[in-house]
Amino acid sequence: MAEAKPETPLILASISRKLPDFKQSVKLKYVKLGYHHLITHGMYLFLSPIVVIIAVQLSTFSLQDLHDLWDHLRYNLIYVVLCSTLLVFLSTLYFLTRPRPIYLVDFSCYKPDDARKITRQLFMERSKFPGAFTEKSLEFQRKILERSGIGESTYLPAAIIDLPPNPSMAEARKEAAAVMFGALDQLFAKTSLKPKDIGILIVNCSLFNPTPSLSAMVINHYKLRGNIISYNLGGMGCSAGLISIDLAKDLLRVHPNSYAVIVSTENITLNWYGGNERSMLVTNCLFRMGGAAILLSNKSSDRQRSKYQLVHTVRTHKGADDKCFACVTQEADSEGKIGVSLSKDLMEVAGDALKTNITTLGPLVLPMSEQLLFFGALVRKKLFKMKVKPYIPDFKLAFDHFCIHAGGRGVLDELEKNMQLSEWHMEPSRMTLYRFGNTSSSSLWYELAYTEAKGRMKKGDRTWQIAFGSGFKCNSAVWKALRTINPAKEKNPWMDEIDQFPVSVPKLAAI
């Protein structure tokens, strides 16, 4: 027995070496998932014992007890009538005052002809032709393109691609007509909507605002009715598409039984920068030709055929701050050439606007478990002055799909890291940037079309669209899928090539 004692520690040591390190092996994500389920279903857990007690109590009632209860109610008829009347009144008041549901019947994205395609090499060749750019400016554009995440099949208008280039008002109108009417023709074909049925029309294009307006061009082309409510939004940047959604929502809530059509686009022809200011050359490398048309309805009869229901819109405007206001500006350079200047503070400003936006959106969409964690971190930091990192809510618990404006690779990288999103969540945004470039306010709809083409959209799924724009603005829209989208029945710009995606996009793709 005495000889066994020295061996005991060796045996325990060998056993301990075989045991896993629980701190390393336990998947903390499952612990967190369990916590979220506990908080989310906490009300049910709290009410379950009460329901059981009531059920047990009711099971002890005899027929005589039920007869006595009926007699009591019969002789207090006036109270029964008053309670019933109050219940009917409150129910009627609720149904009359609740917001009218807004449905997204369908949408379409414009896909230009192959003649408008431009490779990165062709882009550099066309940039050399006018002779406006110095060798340093050309080299700068080449470096931007190599790191941009943009592929070889984006689109530019004829006025930029053709030799010699011909940027003019007439060409700009041709580009606008091709994009807007192309997207609208597809929308009318998909929804069987008659142009005369449109009650509300909203067109947003930030940099091209001719007279007559773009909305007037649509009205004239399709001979829309004379009492149509029309708006033309300009100068509001890449987030103007979600501003249009928010405006349409407000209009549909005061105009019953109406259809609203939104056209989101940007015009390249007259906004091609031909100077050598570096802060203005970036837009040449990123922005491409594209547009989308969206049909919204407040008719209850359209629920069955609609794809989505609008759940929330949140708009954030930081224009009161001078640095935010000036970070994206259309202005003339030292030679008098007009371009859009991007400030070095853009990423910081975008991050601040995003923080404000999600602070407002969070309580509307996040489960209670995440709100408690966020509130706890805030109390420790503000009240107890503890040095703790700000808690970043897990928005993957609130949303199934993310459509983040494909403004550029840098923005997407930062959002993926800070919001702890996976490559799968970022795929629609990255592939849209690769295939179509930055199409401004319409990029969100190319991303949603990608999700549908991949067969990922299921009934009940929630999608978060988020975009940034000059001013500076950050806007969000949340949609709930009303049905599972069958890609085999879809017609969108991805369908004839969706099997080729996703593709690997290197950090640096040499030209």
Short mmCIF file of C-alpha atoms in Angstrom, two decimals, residues 79-403:
data_model
loop_
_atom_site.label_atom_id
_atom_site.label_comp_id
_atom_site.label_asym_id
_atom_site.label_seq_id
_atom_site.Cartn_x
_atom_site.Cartn_y
_atom_site.Cartn_z
CA TYR A 79 -71.52 44.68 -16.79
CA VAL A 80 -71.13 42.07 -19.50
CA VAL A 81 -72.54 44.44 -22.13
CA LEU A 82 -70.32 47.31 -20.97
CA CYS A 83 -67.20 45.14 -21.04
CA SER A 84 -68.07 43.75 -24.47
CA THR A 85 -68.73 47.26 -25.82
CA LEU A 86 -65.43 48.51 -24.45
CA LEU A 87 -63.60 45.56 -25.97
CA VAL A 88 -65.17 46.14 -29.40
CA PHE A 89 -64.40 49.87 -29.20
CA LEU A 90 -60.75 49.34 -28.30
CA SER A 91 -60.34 46.70 -31.02
CA THR A 92 -61.87 49.02 -33.63
CA LEU A 93 -59.69 51.90 -32.48
CA TYR A 94 -56.58 49.73 -32.76
CA PHE A 95 -57.33 48.56 -36.30
CA LEU A 96 -58.20 52.10 -37.46
CA THR A 97 -55.12 53.79 -35.99
CA ARG A 98 -52.43 51.19 -36.63
CA PRO A 99 -50.05 52.02 -39.52
CA ARG A 100 -51.14 50.74 -42.90
CA PRO A 101 -48.84 47.87 -44.03
CA ILE A 102 -46.53 48.73 -46.94
CA TYR A 103 -45.77 45.91 -49.36
CA LEU A 104 -42.94 45.60 -51.86
CA VAL A 105 -44.68 43.87 -54.75
CA ASP A 106 -41.52 43.44 -56.85
CA PHE A 107 -38.46 45.29 -58.15
CA SER A 108 -36.19 45.25 -61.17
CA CYS A 109 -32.55 46.15 -61.83
CA TYR A 110 -31.31 47.47 -65.16
CA LYS A 111 -28.63 45.46 -66.97
CA PRO A 112 -27.01 47.46 -69.82
CA ASP A 113 -26.17 45.96 -73.20
CA ASP A 114 -22.84 44.20 -73.66
CA ALA A 115 -21.74 47.14 -75.80
CA ARG A 116 -21.53 49.18 -72.57
CA LYS A 117 -19.21 46.69 -70.83
CA ILE A 118 -15.80 47.96 -69.86
CA THR A 119 -12.83 46.00 -68.56
CA ARG A 120 -10.30 47.60 -66.25
CA GLN A 121 -7.70 47.61 -69.02
CA LEU A 122 -10.13 49.35 -71.40
CA PHE A 123 -10.93 51.83 -68.64
CA MET A 124 -7.26 52.79 -68.41
CA GLU A 125 -6.97 53.06 -72.20
CA ARG A 126 -10.00 55.38 -72.39
CA SER A 127 -8.56 57.46 -69.54
CA LYS A 128 -5.39 58.03 -71.58
CA PHE A 129 -7.14 59.10 -74.78
CA PRO A 130 -8.44 62.61 -73.91
CA GLY A 131 -5.00 63.67 -72.70
CA ALA A 132 -6.50 65.36 -69.67
CA PHE A 133 -4.75 63.20 -67.08
CA THR A 134 -1.10 63.41 -66.11
CA GLU A 135 0.99 60.24 -65.77
CA LYS A 136 0.74 60.54 -61.98
CA SER A 137 -3.07 60.75 -62.15
CA LEU A 138 -3.22 57.72 -64.46
CA GLU A 139 -0.98 55.74 -62.11
CA PHE A 140 -3.15 56.78 -59.16
CA GLN A 141 -6.30 55.57 -60.94
CA ARG A 142 -4.61 52.29 -61.81
CA LYS A 143 -3.72 51.68 -58.14
CA ILE A 144 -7.27 52.51 -57.05
CA LEU A 145 -8.73 50.07 -59.60
CA GLU A 146 -6.36 47.29 -58.60
CA ARG A 147 -7.52 47.54 -54.98
CA SER A 148 -11.16 48.45 -55.61
CA GLY A 149 -12.74 44.99 -55.75
CA ILE A 150 -14.29 45.87 -59.12
CA GLY A 151 -14.23 43.19 -61.84
CA GLU A 152 -13.93 43.10 -65.61
CA SER A 153 -17.60 43.40 -66.64
CA THR A 154 -18.96 46.67 -65.30
CA TYR A 155 -20.77 49.22 -67.47
CA LEU A 156 -20.23 52.81 -68.58
CA PRO A 157 -22.39 54.95 -70.90
CA ALA A 158 -21.57 55.39 -74.57
CA ALA A 159 -20.50 59.01 -74.10
CA ILE A 160 -17.56 57.81 -71.94
CA ILE A 161 -16.60 54.63 -73.82
CA ASP A 162 -16.87 55.89 -77.41
CA LEU A 163 -13.98 57.56 -79.18
CA PRO A 164 -13.87 60.44 -78.99
CA PRO A 165 -15.80 60.81 -75.70
CA ASN A 166 -18.89 62.96 -76.01
CA PRO A 167 -20.19 64.10 -72.60
CA SER A 168 -23.16 66.36 -73.36
CA MET A 169 -26.66 67.11 -72.10
CA ALA A 170 -28.17 65.10 -74.94
CA GLU A 171 -26.01 62.06 -74.11
CA ALA A 172 -26.80 62.40 -70.41
CA ARG A 173 -30.52 62.33 -71.21
CA LYS A 174 -29.99 59.26 -73.38
CA GLU A 175 -28.26 57.49 -70.49
CA ALA A 176 -31.04 58.47 -68.07
CA ALA A 177 -33.73 57.30 -70.49
CA ALA A 178 -32.01 53.96 -71.14
CA VAL A 179 -31.59 53.19 -67.44
CA MET A 180 -34.95 54.45 -66.14
CA PHE A 181 -37.14 53.13 -68.95
CA GLY A 182 -35.21 49.85 -69.08
CA ALA A 183 -35.80 49.21 -65.35
CA LEU A 184 -39.45 50.35 -65.51
CA ASP A 185 -40.26 48.21 -68.57
CA GLN A 186 -38.98 45.16 -66.69
CA LEU A 187 -40.98 46.12 -63.59
CA PHE A 188 -44.21 46.53 -65.54
CA ALA A 189 -43.65 43.18 -67.25
CA LYS A 190 -42.98 41.39 -63.94
CA THR A 191 -45.95 42.87 -62.05
CA SER A 192 -48.46 43.36 -64.91
CA LEU A 193 -48.89 46.90 -63.60
CA LYS A 194 -50.49 49.43 -65.93
CA PRO A 195 -48.72 52.83 -65.92
CA LYS A 196 -52.08 54.58 -65.42
CA ASP A 197 -52.45 52.78 -62.07
CA ILE A 198 -49.43 54.55 -60.55
CA GLY A 199 -50.51 57.12 -57.97
CA ILE A 200 -47.07 58.10 -56.60
CA LEU A 201 -43.79 58.46 -58.50
CA ILE A 202 -40.41 59.19 -56.89
CA VAL A 203 -37.17 59.46 -58.88
CA ASN A 204 -33.83 59.97 -57.17
CA CYS A 205 -30.61 60.88 -58.98
CA SER A 206 -28.00 62.84 -57.09
CA LEU A 207 -25.85 64.59 -59.71
CA PHE A 208 -28.02 64.98 -62.83
CA ASN A 209 -31.04 67.23 -62.39
CA PRO A 210 -32.19 68.64 -65.76
CA THR A 211 -35.29 70.64 -66.61
CA PRO A 212 -37.81 69.12 -67.25
CA SER A 213 -36.96 66.78 -64.39
CA LEU A 214 -36.28 63.05 -64.59
CA SER A 215 -39.66 62.34 -63.00
CA ALA A 216 -41.26 64.45 -65.75
CA MET A 217 -39.39 62.33 -68.33
CA VAL A 218 -40.99 59.20 -66.86
CA ILE A 219 -44.45 60.78 -66.78
CA ASN A 220 -44.12 61.90 -70.39
CA HIS A 221 -42.76 58.59 -71.66
CA TYR A 222 -45.46 56.42 -70.06
CA LYS A 223 -48.26 59.03 -70.26
CA LEU A 224 -48.99 58.76 -66.55
CA ARG A 225 -52.17 60.29 -65.18
CA GLY A 226 -52.49 64.02 -64.55
CA ASN A 227 -53.11 63.84 -60.78
CA ILE A 228 -50.03 61.73 -60.04
CA ILE A 229 -48.02 62.74 -56.96
CA SER A 230 -44.44 63.03 -58.24
CA TYR A 231 -41.10 63.91 -56.63
CA ASN A 232 -37.58 64.32 -58.01
CA LEU A 233 -34.85 63.98 -55.36
CA GLY A 234 -31.40 65.37 -56.19
CA GLY A 235 -28.10 65.95 -54.42
CA MET A 236 -28.78 63.37 -51.70
CA GLY A 237 -26.03 60.88 -52.51
CA CYS A 238 -25.95 57.10 -52.52
CA SER A 239 -28.47 56.75 -49.68
CA ALA A 240 -31.22 58.57 -51.59
CA GLY A 241 -32.85 55.27 -52.55
CA LEU A 242 -33.78 54.59 -48.92
CA ILE A 243 -34.92 58.19 -48.53
CA SER A 244 -37.27 57.51 -51.44
CA ILE A 245 -38.56 54.38 -49.67
CA ASP A 246 -39.21 56.38 -46.50
CA LEU A 247 -40.99 59.14 -48.45
CA ALA A 248 -43.13 56.59 -50.32
CA LYS A 249 -44.03 54.94 -47.00
CA ASP A 250 -45.31 58.24 -45.58
CA LEU A 251 -47.28 59.02 -48.74
CA LEU A 252 -48.85 55.56 -48.93
CA ARG A 253 -50.06 55.87 -45.34
CA VAL A 254 -52.16 58.91 -46.21
CA HIS A 255 -53.26 57.85 -49.70
CA PRO A 256 -55.22 54.58 -49.41
CA ASN A 257 -55.35 51.98 -52.19
CA SER A 258 -52.37 53.40 -54.06
CA TYR A 259 -49.30 52.21 -55.91
CA ALA A 260 -45.93 53.96 -55.51
CA VAL A 261 -43.10 53.50 -58.00
CA ILE A 262 -39.53 54.45 -57.10
CA VAL A 263 -36.72 54.84 -59.63
CA SER A 264 -33.19 54.96 -58.16
CA THR A 265 -30.27 55.77 -60.42
CA GLU A 266 -27.16 57.89 -60.98
CA ASN A 267 -25.92 59.54 -64.16
CA ILE A 268 -22.29 59.15 -65.24
CA THR A 269 -22.14 61.07 -68.55
CA LEU A 270 -21.89 64.64 -67.26
CA ASN A 271 -20.18 63.70 -64.01
CA TRP A 272 -17.01 62.18 -65.39
CA TYR A 273 -14.09 64.08 -63.87
CA GLY A 274 -11.38 65.13 -66.32
CA GLY A 275 -8.92 66.80 -63.96
CA ASN A 276 -5.98 65.72 -61.81
CA GLU A 277 -7.22 66.31 -58.26
CA ARG A 278 -6.72 62.96 -56.52
CA SER A 279 -9.67 63.32 -54.15
CA MET A 280 -11.93 63.65 -57.22
CA LEU A 281 -10.41 60.85 -59.31
CA VAL A 282 -11.66 58.10 -56.97
CA THR A 283 -15.26 58.45 -58.17
CA ASN A 284 -14.18 57.80 -61.79
CA CYS A 285 -12.75 54.46 -60.69
CA LEU A 286 -15.74 53.30 -58.60
CA PHE A 287 -18.99 54.60 -60.10
CA ARG A 288 -20.70 52.69 -62.89
CA MET A 289 -23.93 52.71 -64.91
CA GLY A 290 -27.06 51.17 -63.33
CA GLY A 291 -30.50 51.74 -61.88
CA ALA A 292 -33.49 50.06 -60.24
CA ALA A 293 -37.29 50.39 -60.16
CA ILE A 294 -39.37 49.37 -57.14
CA LEU A 295 -43.15 48.92 -56.81
CA LEU A 296 -44.74 49.54 -53.39
CA SER A 297 -48.40 49.07 -52.50
CA ASN A 298 -50.69 49.63 -49.51
CA LYS A 299 -53.49 47.46 -50.89
CA SER A 300 -54.34 44.50 -48.67
CA SER A 301 -55.18 42.51 -51.80
CA ASP A 302 -51.52 42.76 -52.91
CA ARG A 303 -50.16 40.96 -49.85
CA GLN A 304 -50.48 37.54 -51.48
CA ARG A 305 -48.39 38.45 -54.52
CA SER A 306 -45.88 40.74 -52.79
CA LYS A 307 -42.35 39.68 -51.93
CA TYR A 308 -41.70 41.78 -48.83
CA GLN A 309 -43.31 43.93 -46.19
CA LEU A 310 -41.59 47.10 -44.98
CA VAL A 311 -40.91 46.80 -41.25
CA HIS A 312 -38.77 49.84 -40.35
CA THR A 313 -37.00 52.82 -41.89
CA VAL A 314 -34.42 54.82 -39.92
CA ARG A 315 -32.80 57.98 -41.26
CA THR A 316 -29.72 59.64 -39.76
CA HIS A 317 -28.44 63.04 -40.88
CA LYS A 318 -25.14 64.48 -39.60
CA GLY A 319 -25.22 67.64 -41.73
CA ALA A 320 -25.12 69.95 -38.70
CA ASP A 321 -21.47 68.98 -38.20
CA ASP A 322 -19.14 70.85 -40.57
CA LYS A 323 -16.74 67.93 -41.03
CA CYS A 324 -19.59 65.58 -41.89
CA PHE A 325 -21.17 68.11 -44.22
CA ALA A 326 -17.95 68.64 -46.22
CA CYS A 327 -16.69 65.05 -46.54
CA VAL A 328 -18.39 64.45 -49.94
CA THR A 329 -18.63 67.61 -52.01
CA GLN A 330 -19.26 68.44 -55.67
CA GLU A 331 -16.98 71.35 -56.55
CA ALA A 332 -14.55 72.77 -59.10
CA ASP A 333 -10.82 72.06 -58.90
CA SER A 334 -8.09 74.66 -59.41
CA GLU A 335 -8.60 74.41 -63.19
CA GLY A 336 -12.36 74.89 -62.99
CA LYS A 337 -13.21 71.24 -63.73
CA ILE A 338 -16.19 69.90 -61.81
CA GLY A 339 -15.87 66.72 -59.76
CA VAL A 340 -16.92 65.06 -56.51
CA SER A 341 -14.29 65.40 -53.81
CA LEU A 342 -13.98 62.72 -51.12
CA SER A 343 -12.46 63.83 -47.81
CA LYS A 344 -9.87 61.79 -45.92
CA ASP A 345 -12.33 61.87 -42.99
CA LEU A 346 -14.93 59.88 -44.95
CA MET A 347 -14.43 56.57 -43.10
CA GLU A 348 -14.54 58.25 -39.70
CA VAL A 349 -17.67 60.20 -40.62
CA ALA A 350 -19.35 57.10 -42.02
CA GLY A 351 -18.56 55.19 -38.83
CA ASP A 352 -20.05 57.92 -36.65
CA ALA A 353 -23.21 58.10 -38.78
CA LEU A 354 -23.55 54.32 -38.68
CA LYS A 355 -23.22 54.30 -34.88
CA THR A 356 -26.02 56.85 -34.58
CA ASN A 357 -28.21 54.93 -37.00
CA ILE A 358 -27.84 51.53 -35.33
CA THR A 359 -28.36 53.10 -31.90
CA THR A 360 -31.82 54.14 -33.12
CA LEU A 361 -32.49 50.93 -35.05
CA GLY A 362 -31.21 48.52 -32.40
CA PRO A 363 -34.11 48.75 -29.91
CA LEU A 364 -36.56 48.22 -32.78
CA VAL A 365 -35.04 44.98 -34.07
CA LEU A 366 -32.64 43.42 -31.57
CA PRO A 367 -33.81 40.69 -29.18
CA MET A 368 -34.10 41.66 -25.54
CA SER A 369 -31.00 39.61 -24.70
CA GLU A 370 -28.80 41.84 -26.86
CA GLN A 371 -30.41 45.02 -25.54
CA LEU A 372 -29.65 43.94 -21.95
CA LEU A 373 -25.99 43.29 -22.82
CA PHE A 374 -25.71 46.65 -24.55
CA PHE A 375 -27.40 48.45 -21.65
CA GLY A 376 -25.17 46.69 -19.13
CA ALA A 377 -22.01 47.79 -20.95
CA LEU A 378 -23.34 51.34 -21.16
CA VAL A 379 -24.10 51.45 -17.41
CA ARG A 380 -20.63 50.15 -16.50
CA LYS A 381 -18.99 52.75 -18.71
CA LYS A 382 -21.14 55.81 -18.01
CA LEU A 383 -22.33 55.25 -14.45
CA PHE A 384 -19.46 53.37 -12.86
CA LYS A 385 -16.74 54.92 -15.06
CA MET A 386 -15.31 51.50 -15.85
CA LYS A 387 -12.90 51.12 -18.75
CA VAL A 388 -14.82 48.67 -20.90
CA LYS A 389 -15.08 48.42 -24.65
CA PRO A 390 -18.39 49.55 -26.16
CA TYR A 391 -20.61 46.51 -26.71
CA ILE A 392 -21.32 45.93 -30.38
CA PRO A 393 -24.73 44.24 -30.72
CA ASP A 394 -24.91 41.04 -32.73
CA PHE A 395 -27.20 42.08 -35.57
CA LYS A 396 -27.02 38.55 -36.99
CA LEU A 397 -29.60 37.69 -34.31
CA ALA A 398 -32.01 40.25 -35.81
CA PHE A 399 -31.37 39.85 -39.56
CA ASP A 400 -30.93 36.95 -41.93
CA HIS A 401 -29.54 38.97 -44.86
CA PHE A 402 -27.50 42.16 -45.17
CA CYS A 403 -27.52 44.54 -48.15
#
